[in-house]
Short mmCIF file of C-alpha atoms and ligand atoms in Angstrom, two decimals:
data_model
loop_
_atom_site.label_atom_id
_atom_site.label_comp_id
_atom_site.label_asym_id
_atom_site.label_seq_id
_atom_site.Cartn_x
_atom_site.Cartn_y
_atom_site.Cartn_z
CA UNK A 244 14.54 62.42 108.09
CA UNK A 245 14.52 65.89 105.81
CA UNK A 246 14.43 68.12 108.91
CA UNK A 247 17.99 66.79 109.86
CA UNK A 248 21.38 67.67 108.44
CA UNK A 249 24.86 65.89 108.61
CA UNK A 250 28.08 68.06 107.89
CA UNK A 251 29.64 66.09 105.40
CA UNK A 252 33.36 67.18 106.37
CA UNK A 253 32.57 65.64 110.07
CA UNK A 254 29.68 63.63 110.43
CA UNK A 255 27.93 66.22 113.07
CA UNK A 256 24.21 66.01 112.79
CA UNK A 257 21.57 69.18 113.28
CA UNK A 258 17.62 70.56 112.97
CA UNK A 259 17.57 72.15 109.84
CA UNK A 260 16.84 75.94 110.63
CA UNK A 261 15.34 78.60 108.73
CA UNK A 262 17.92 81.38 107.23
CA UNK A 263 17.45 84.94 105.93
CA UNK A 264 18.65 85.56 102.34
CA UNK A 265 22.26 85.86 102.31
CA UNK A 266 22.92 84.25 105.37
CA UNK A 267 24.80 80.63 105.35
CA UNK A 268 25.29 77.99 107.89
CA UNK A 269 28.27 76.86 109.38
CA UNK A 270 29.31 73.28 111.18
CA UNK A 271 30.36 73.96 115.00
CA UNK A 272 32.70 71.41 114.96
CA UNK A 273 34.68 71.57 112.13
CA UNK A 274 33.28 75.41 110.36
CA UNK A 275 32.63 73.65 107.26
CA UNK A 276 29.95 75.30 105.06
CA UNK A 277 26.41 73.33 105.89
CA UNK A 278 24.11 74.93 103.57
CA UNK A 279 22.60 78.21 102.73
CA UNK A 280 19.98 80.59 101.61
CA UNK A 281 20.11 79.67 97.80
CA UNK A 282 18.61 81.20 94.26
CA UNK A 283 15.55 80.33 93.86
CA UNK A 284 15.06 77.60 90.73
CA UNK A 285 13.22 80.13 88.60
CA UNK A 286 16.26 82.10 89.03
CA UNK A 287 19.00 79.66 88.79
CA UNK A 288 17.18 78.55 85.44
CA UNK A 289 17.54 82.35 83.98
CA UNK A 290 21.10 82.01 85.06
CA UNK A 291 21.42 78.47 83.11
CA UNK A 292 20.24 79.83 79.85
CA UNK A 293 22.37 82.94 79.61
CA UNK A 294 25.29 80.11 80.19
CA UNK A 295 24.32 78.15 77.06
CA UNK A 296 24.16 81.65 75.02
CA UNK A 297 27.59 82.41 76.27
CA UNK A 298 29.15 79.19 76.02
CA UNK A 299 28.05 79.75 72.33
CA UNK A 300 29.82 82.70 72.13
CA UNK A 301 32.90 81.70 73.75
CA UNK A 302 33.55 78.87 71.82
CA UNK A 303 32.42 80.23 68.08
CA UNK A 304 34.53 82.99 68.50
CA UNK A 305 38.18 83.38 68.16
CA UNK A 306 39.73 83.78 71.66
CA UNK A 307 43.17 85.53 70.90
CA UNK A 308 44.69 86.31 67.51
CA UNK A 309 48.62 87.12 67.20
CA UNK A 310 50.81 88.79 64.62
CA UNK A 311 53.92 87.99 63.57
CA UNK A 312 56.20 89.42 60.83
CA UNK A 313 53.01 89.95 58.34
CA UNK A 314 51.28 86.20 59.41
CA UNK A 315 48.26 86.22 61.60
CA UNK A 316 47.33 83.46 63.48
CA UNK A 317 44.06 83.32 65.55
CA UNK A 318 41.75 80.36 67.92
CA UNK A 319 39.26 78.96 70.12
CA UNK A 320 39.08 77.07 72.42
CA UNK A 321 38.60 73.82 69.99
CA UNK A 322 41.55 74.83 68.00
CA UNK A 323 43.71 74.54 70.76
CA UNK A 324 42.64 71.12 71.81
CA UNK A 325 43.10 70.13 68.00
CA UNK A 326 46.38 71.43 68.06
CA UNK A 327 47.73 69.48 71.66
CA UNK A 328 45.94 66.50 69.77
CA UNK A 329 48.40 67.38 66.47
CA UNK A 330 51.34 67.62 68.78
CA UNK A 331 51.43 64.82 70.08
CA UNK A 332 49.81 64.67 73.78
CA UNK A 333 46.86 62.64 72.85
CA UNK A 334 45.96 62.72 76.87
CA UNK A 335 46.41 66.31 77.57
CA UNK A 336 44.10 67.17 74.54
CA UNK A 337 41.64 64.92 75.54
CA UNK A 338 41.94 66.11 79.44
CA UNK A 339 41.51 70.43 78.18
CA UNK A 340 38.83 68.95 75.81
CA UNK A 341 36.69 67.94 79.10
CA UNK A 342 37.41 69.62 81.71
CA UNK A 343 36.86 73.48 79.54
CA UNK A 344 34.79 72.36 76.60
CA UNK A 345 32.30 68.76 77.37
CA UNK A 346 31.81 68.89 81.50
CA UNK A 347 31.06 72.63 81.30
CA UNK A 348 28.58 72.21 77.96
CA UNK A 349 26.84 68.89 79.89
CA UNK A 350 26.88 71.15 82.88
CA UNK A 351 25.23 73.81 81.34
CA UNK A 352 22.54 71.28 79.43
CA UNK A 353 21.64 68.90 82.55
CA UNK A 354 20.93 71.63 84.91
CA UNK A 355 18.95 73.07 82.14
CA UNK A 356 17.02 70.21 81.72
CA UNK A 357 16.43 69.31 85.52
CA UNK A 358 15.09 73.01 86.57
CA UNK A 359 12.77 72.69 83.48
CA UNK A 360 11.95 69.49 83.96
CA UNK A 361 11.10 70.44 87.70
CA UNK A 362 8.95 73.00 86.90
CA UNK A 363 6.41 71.85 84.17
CA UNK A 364 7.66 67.58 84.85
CA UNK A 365 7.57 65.53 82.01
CA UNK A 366 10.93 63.74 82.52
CA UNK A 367 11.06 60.59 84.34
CA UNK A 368 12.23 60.46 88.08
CA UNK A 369 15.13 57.83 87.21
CA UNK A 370 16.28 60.48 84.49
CA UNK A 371 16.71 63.33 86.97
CA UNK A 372 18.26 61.29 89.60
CA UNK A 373 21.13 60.50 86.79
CA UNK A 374 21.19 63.76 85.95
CA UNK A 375 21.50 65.28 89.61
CA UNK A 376 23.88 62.45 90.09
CA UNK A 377 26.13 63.78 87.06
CA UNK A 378 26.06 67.17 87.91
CA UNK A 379 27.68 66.57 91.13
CA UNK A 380 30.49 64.26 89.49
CA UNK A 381 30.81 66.92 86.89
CA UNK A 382 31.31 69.69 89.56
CA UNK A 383 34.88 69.68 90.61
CA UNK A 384 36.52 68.79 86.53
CA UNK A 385 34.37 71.77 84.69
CA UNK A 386 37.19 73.93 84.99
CA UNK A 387 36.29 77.12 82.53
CA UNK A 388 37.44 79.86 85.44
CA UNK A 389 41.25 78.27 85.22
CA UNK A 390 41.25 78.36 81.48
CA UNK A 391 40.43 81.80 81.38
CA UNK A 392 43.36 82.56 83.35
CA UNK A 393 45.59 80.44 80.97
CA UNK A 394 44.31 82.22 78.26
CA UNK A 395 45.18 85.65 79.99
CA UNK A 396 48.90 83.82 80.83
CA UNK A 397 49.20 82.82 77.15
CA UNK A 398 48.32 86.38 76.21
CA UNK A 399 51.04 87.68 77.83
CA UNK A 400 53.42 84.99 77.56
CA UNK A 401 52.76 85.71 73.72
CA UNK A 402 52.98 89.53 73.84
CA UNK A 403 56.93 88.91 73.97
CA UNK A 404 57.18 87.13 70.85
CA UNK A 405 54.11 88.91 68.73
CA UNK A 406 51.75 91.73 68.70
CA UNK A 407 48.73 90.07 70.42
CA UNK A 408 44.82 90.97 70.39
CA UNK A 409 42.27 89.42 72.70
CA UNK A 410 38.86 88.67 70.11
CA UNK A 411 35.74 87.94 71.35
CA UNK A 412 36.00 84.60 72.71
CA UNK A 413 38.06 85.37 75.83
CA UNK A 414 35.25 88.15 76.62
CA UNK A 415 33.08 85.27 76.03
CA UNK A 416 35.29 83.31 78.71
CA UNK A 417 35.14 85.87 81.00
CA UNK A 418 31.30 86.15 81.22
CA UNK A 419 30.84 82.10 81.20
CA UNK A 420 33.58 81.83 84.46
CA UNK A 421 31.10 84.51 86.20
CA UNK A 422 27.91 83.19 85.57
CA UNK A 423 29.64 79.43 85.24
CA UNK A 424 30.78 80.40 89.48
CA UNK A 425 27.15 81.17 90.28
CA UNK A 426 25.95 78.11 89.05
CA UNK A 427 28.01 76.03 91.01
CA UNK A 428 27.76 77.59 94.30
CA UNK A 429 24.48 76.53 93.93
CA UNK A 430 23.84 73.53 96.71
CA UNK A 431 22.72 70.36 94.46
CA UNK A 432 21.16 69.13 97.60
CA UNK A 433 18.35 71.92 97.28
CA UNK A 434 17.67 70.15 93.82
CA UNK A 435 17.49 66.69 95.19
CA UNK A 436 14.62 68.33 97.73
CA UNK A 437 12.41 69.47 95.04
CA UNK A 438 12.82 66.54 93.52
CA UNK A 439 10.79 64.94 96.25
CA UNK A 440 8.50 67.91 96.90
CA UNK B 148 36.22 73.71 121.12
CA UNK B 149 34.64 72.42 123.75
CA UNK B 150 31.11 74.03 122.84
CA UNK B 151 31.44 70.96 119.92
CA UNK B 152 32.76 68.31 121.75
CA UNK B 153 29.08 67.08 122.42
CA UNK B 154 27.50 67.96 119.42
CA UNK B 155 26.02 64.31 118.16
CA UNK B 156 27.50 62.58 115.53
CA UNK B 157 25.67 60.76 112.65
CA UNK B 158 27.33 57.63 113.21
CA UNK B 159 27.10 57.52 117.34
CA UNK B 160 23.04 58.12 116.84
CA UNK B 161 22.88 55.04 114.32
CA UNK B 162 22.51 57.62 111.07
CA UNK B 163 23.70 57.46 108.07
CA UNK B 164 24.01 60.40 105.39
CA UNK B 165 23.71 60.12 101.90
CA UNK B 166 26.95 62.27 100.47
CA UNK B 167 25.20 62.29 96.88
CA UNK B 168 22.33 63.98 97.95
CA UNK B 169 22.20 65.09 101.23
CA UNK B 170 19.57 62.42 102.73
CA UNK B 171 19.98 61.45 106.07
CA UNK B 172 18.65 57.74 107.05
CA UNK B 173 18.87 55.44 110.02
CA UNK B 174 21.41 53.14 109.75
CA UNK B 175 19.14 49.26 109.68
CA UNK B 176 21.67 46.74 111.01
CA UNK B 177 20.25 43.91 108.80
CA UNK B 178 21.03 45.25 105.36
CA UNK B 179 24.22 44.74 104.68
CA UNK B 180 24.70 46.94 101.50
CA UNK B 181 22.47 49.61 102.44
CA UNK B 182 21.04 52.52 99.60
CA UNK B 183 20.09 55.84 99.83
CA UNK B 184 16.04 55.69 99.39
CA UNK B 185 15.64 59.08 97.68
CA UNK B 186 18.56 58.62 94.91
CA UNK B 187 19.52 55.23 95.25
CA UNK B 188 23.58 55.78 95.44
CA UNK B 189 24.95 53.31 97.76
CA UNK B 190 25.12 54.23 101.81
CA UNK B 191 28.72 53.71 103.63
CA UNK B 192 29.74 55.13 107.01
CA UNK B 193 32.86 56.33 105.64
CA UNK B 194 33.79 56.40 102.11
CA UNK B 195 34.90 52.57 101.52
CA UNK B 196 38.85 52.08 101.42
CA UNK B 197 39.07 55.83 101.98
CA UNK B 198 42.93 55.71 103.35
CA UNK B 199 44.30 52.78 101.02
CA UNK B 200 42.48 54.55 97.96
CA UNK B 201 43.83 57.61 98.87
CA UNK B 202 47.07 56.64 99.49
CA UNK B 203 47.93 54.80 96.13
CA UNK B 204 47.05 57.72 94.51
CA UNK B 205 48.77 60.33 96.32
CA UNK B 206 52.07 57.84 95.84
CA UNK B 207 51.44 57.44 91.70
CA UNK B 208 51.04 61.30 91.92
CA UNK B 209 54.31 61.97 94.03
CA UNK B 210 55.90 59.76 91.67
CA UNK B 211 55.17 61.45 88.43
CA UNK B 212 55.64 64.45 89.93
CA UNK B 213 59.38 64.06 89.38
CA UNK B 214 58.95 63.48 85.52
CA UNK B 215 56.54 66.20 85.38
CA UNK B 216 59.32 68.60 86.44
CA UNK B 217 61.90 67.17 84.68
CA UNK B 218 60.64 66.73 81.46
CA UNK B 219 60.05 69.76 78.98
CA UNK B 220 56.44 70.85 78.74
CA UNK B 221 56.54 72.23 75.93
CA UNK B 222 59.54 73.33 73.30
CA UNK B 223 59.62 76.75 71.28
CA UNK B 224 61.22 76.87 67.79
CA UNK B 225 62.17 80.13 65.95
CA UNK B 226 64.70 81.27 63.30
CA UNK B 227 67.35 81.94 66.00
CA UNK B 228 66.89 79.44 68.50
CA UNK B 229 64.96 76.40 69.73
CA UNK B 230 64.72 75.95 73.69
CA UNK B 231 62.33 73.34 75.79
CA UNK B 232 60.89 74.69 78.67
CA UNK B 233 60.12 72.74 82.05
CA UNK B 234 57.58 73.91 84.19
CA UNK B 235 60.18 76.25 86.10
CA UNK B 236 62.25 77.23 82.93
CA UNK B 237 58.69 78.81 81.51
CA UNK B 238 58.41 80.14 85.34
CA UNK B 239 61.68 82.36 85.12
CA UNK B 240 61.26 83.44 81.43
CA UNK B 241 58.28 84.96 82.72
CA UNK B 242 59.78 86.48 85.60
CA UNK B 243 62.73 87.80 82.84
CA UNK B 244 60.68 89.49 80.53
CA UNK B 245 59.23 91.24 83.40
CA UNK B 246 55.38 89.91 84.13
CA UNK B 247 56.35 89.25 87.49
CA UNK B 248 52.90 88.90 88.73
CA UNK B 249 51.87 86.24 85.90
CA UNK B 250 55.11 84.22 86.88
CA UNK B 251 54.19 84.37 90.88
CA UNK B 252 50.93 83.28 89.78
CA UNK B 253 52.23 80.39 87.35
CA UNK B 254 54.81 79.87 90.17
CA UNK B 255 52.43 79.19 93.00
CA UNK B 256 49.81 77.27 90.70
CA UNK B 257 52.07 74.72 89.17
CA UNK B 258 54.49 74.17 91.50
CA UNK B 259 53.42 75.58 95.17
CA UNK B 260 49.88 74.06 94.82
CA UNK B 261 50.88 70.72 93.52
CA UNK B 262 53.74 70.22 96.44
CA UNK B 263 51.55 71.84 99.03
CA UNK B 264 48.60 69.18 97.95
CA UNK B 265 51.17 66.07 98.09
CA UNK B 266 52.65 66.80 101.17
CA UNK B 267 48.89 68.38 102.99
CA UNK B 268 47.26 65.19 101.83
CA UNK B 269 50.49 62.66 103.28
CA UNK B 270 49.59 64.66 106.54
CA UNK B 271 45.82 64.49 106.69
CA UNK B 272 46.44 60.77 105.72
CA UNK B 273 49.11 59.83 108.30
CA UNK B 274 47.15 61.63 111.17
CA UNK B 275 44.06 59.91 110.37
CA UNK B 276 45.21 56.45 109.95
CA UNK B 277 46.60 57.47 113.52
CA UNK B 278 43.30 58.42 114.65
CA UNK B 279 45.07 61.41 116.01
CA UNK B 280 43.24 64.03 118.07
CA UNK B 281 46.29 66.89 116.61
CA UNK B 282 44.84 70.41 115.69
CA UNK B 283 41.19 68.89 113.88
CA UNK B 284 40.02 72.28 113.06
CA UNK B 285 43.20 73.24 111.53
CA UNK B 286 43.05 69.88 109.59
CA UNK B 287 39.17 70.11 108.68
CA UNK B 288 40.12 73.52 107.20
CA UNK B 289 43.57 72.42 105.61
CA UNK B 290 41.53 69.74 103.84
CA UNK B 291 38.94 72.46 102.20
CA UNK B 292 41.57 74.36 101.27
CA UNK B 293 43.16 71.20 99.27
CA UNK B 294 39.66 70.61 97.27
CA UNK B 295 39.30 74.11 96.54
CA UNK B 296 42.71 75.01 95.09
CA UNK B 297 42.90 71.43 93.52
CA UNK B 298 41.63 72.32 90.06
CA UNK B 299 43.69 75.53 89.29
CA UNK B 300 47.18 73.35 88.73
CA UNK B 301 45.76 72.53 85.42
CA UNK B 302 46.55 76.14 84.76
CA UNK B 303 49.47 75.78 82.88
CA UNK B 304 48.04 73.16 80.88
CA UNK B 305 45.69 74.82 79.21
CA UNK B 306 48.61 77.36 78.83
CA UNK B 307 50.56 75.12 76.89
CA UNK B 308 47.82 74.27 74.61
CA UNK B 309 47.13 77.88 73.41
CA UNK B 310 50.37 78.40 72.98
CA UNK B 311 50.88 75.35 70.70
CA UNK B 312 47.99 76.20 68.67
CA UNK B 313 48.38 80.28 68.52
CA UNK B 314 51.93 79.82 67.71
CA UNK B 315 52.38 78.01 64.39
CA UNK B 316 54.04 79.84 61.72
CA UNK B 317 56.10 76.48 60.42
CA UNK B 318 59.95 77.55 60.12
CA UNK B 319 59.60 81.32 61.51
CA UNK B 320 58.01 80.07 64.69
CA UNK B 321 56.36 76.81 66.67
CA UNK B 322 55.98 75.61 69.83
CA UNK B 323 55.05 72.04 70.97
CA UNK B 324 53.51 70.32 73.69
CA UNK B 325 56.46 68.12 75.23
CA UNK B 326 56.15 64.81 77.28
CA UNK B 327 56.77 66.94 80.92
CA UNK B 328 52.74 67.95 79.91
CA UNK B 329 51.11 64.41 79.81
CA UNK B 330 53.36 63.87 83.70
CA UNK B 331 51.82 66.87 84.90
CA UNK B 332 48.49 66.81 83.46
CA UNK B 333 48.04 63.02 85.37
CA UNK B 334 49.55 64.99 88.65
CA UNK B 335 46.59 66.99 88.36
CA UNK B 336 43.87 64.68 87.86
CA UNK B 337 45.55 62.02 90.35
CA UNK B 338 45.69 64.54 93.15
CA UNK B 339 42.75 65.57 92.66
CA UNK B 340 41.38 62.35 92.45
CA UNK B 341 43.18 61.46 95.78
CA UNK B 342 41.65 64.21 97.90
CA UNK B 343 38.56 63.06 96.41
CA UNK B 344 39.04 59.43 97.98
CA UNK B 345 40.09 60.69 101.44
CA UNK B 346 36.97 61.22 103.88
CA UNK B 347 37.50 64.03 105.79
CA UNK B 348 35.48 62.48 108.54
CA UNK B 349 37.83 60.66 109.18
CA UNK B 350 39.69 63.43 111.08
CA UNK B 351 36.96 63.35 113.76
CA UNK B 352 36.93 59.52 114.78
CA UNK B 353 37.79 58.38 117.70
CA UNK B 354 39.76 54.94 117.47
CA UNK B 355 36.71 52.90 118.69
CA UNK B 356 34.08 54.45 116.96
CA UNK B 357 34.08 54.87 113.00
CA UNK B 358 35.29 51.75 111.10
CA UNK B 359 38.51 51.98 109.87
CA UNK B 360 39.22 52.07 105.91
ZN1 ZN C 560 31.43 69.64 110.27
ZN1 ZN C 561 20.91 59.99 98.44
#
């Protein structure tokens, strides 16, 4: 039944209406977001490619460097989770290795691959149902927009102790958590739709 | 509300909805393991073992979120001095050295959030294994709130990590992650993990209708 819609928070059931751009629906009973006027795919799939370019950028380039007493020091994102891994929390360096580095990358790659994939097919149905199926596990532990802010805590944290420089990376950061927020205010329902269109 | 008081509900009109994607099917009586026949995930009333789930790991959290206080998360070595920091220690040298605002936000994401989650998600689990009818709106919303903020208590995590790696100079200075970081990182994920497990529909049921977990 496609012209019905449940609120997931409450279980309230209603006839699909159309919205204007911009607008969202609410549930009656319990005012949790139902759905709303989204990107369009074409859109979303711009949106998805400048990701991968900066998630490139973020991650090749140095993210903070610091000074001390004549020794520089300097990394990215994959230096700190080698260095957790050195010091031994084996779990926490395996935990900041997916929730900032793989879910947001595999993020980035399987919506990639499902709005292409929509548009000119080619990939079997049972592969985009996995892949719609991961994107909404991967949703709630890709967690770039709270590393930025730890590496803006660090910075200062640091600044007592050393003269410290933000490098490229954390600009890098910056743009992915912006575009990286877009992406997943996008409703994955809307995907599942086209999938059957 | 009274204007939704007779809004239909999926599972009084025989419906089920997929939560994977969206789908909304009638409920057939004779399969007893029903699917969802656009992406196949499996079809349940109400998440399956929602309150028991929820509740073992809301306790394992509680419970390690003593040691995750305790411990030091992470210990800073220079020529003068070595110190380990807990979660609050690293709080208040922040506060000392005067970035006020970056310790009220450290403050309130590692150790407001975390507490706030434990004891929101005890509440929204007591009230609806008691099928209570208490302030739903206010409960609905409190339960948003818990998903959304649920991911930035890793915040000091990834703090820690930076740190450790940035600040390696051998004998002039180091800091290490310390065994308070592995406690709190499982807080996280186990809270997280817990208000994942809890259906939120739950809040709405009525003691006859909606099977219990
Ligand atoms: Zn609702
Ligand atoms: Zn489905």
């Amino acid at each position: 039944m496609p012209t019905l819609i449940v609120c997931e928070h409450c279980d309230t059931v209603y006839q699909r209406a159309p919205l204007q751009p911009g607008q969202r629906a609410r549930c009656l009973r319990c005012a949790a977001p139902l759905y709303r006027a989204d990107l369009a795919p074409p859109a979303l799939l711009a949106l998805t490619l400048a990701a991968a370019v900066v998630f490139l950028i973020a991650n090749v380039f140095p993210i903070v460097s610091l000074d001390l007493q004549g020794s520089s020091s300097q990394s990215t994102l994959w230096g700190a989770i080698h260095a957790a891994w050195d010091s031994e929390v084996g779990p926490v360096a395996v935990l900041v290795a997916l929730t900032a580095f793989f879910f947001p990358l595999l993020q980035i790659l399987l919506l990639g691959a499902v709005l292409l994939a929509l548009r000119r097919g080619g990939l079997r149905r049972s592969l985009l149902v996995d892949a719609l199926h991961s994107l909404r596990f991967l949703r709630p532990w890709s967690m770039v927009e709270v590393f930025l802010l730890g590496a803006l805590v660090a910075v200062v944290k640091m600044g007592a102790l050393a003269a410290v420089q933000p490098r490229p990376g954390l600009y890098g950061f910056a743009a992915l958590t912006l575009l990286l927020t877009a992406l997943n205010s996008f409703d994955l329902h809307r995907l599942w739709e086209c999938l059957d269109e | 509300m009274s204007s939704a008081a007779g809004l239909p509900r999926a599972a009084d009109l025989g419906l089920l909805s997929c939560l994977a994607c969206g789908l909304v099917c009638r409920a057939l009586p004779a399969t007893a393991a029903p699917h969802c026949p656009r992406c196949h995930a499996p079809l349940h009333r109400r998440k399956p073992a929602s309150l028991s789930r929820s509740w073992a790991l809301l306790i394992a959290a509680a419970v390690l979120y003593i040691p995750a206080n305790l411990l030091p998360i992470m210990q800073t070595s220079t020529l003068l001095y070595s110190e380990n920091d807990t979660i609050l220690s690293g709080v208040l040298t922040l506060w000392r050295s005067g970035a006020w605002d970056l310790a009220l936000i450290v403050f309130v994401a590692s150790i407001v959030v975390p507490l706030l989650k434990i004891a929101a998600l005890a509440t929204l689990l007591l009230s609806a294994g008691a099928h209570s009818r208490w302030r739903r709106r206010e409960r609905a919303r409190l339960y948003r709130l818990i998903e959304f903020i649920g991911q930035w208590s890793m915040l000091d995590i990834f703090v820690v990590a930076l740190l450790v790696a940035l600040v390696n100079f051998n004998s002039v200075a180091q800091v290490r992650a310390g065994p308070g970081a592995i406690a709190f990182a499982s807080v996280v994920v186990l809270t997280m993990l817990a208000s994942m497990s809890f259906d939120p529909r739950l809040i709405w049921d009525e003691p006859q209708t909606g099977s219990r977990a």
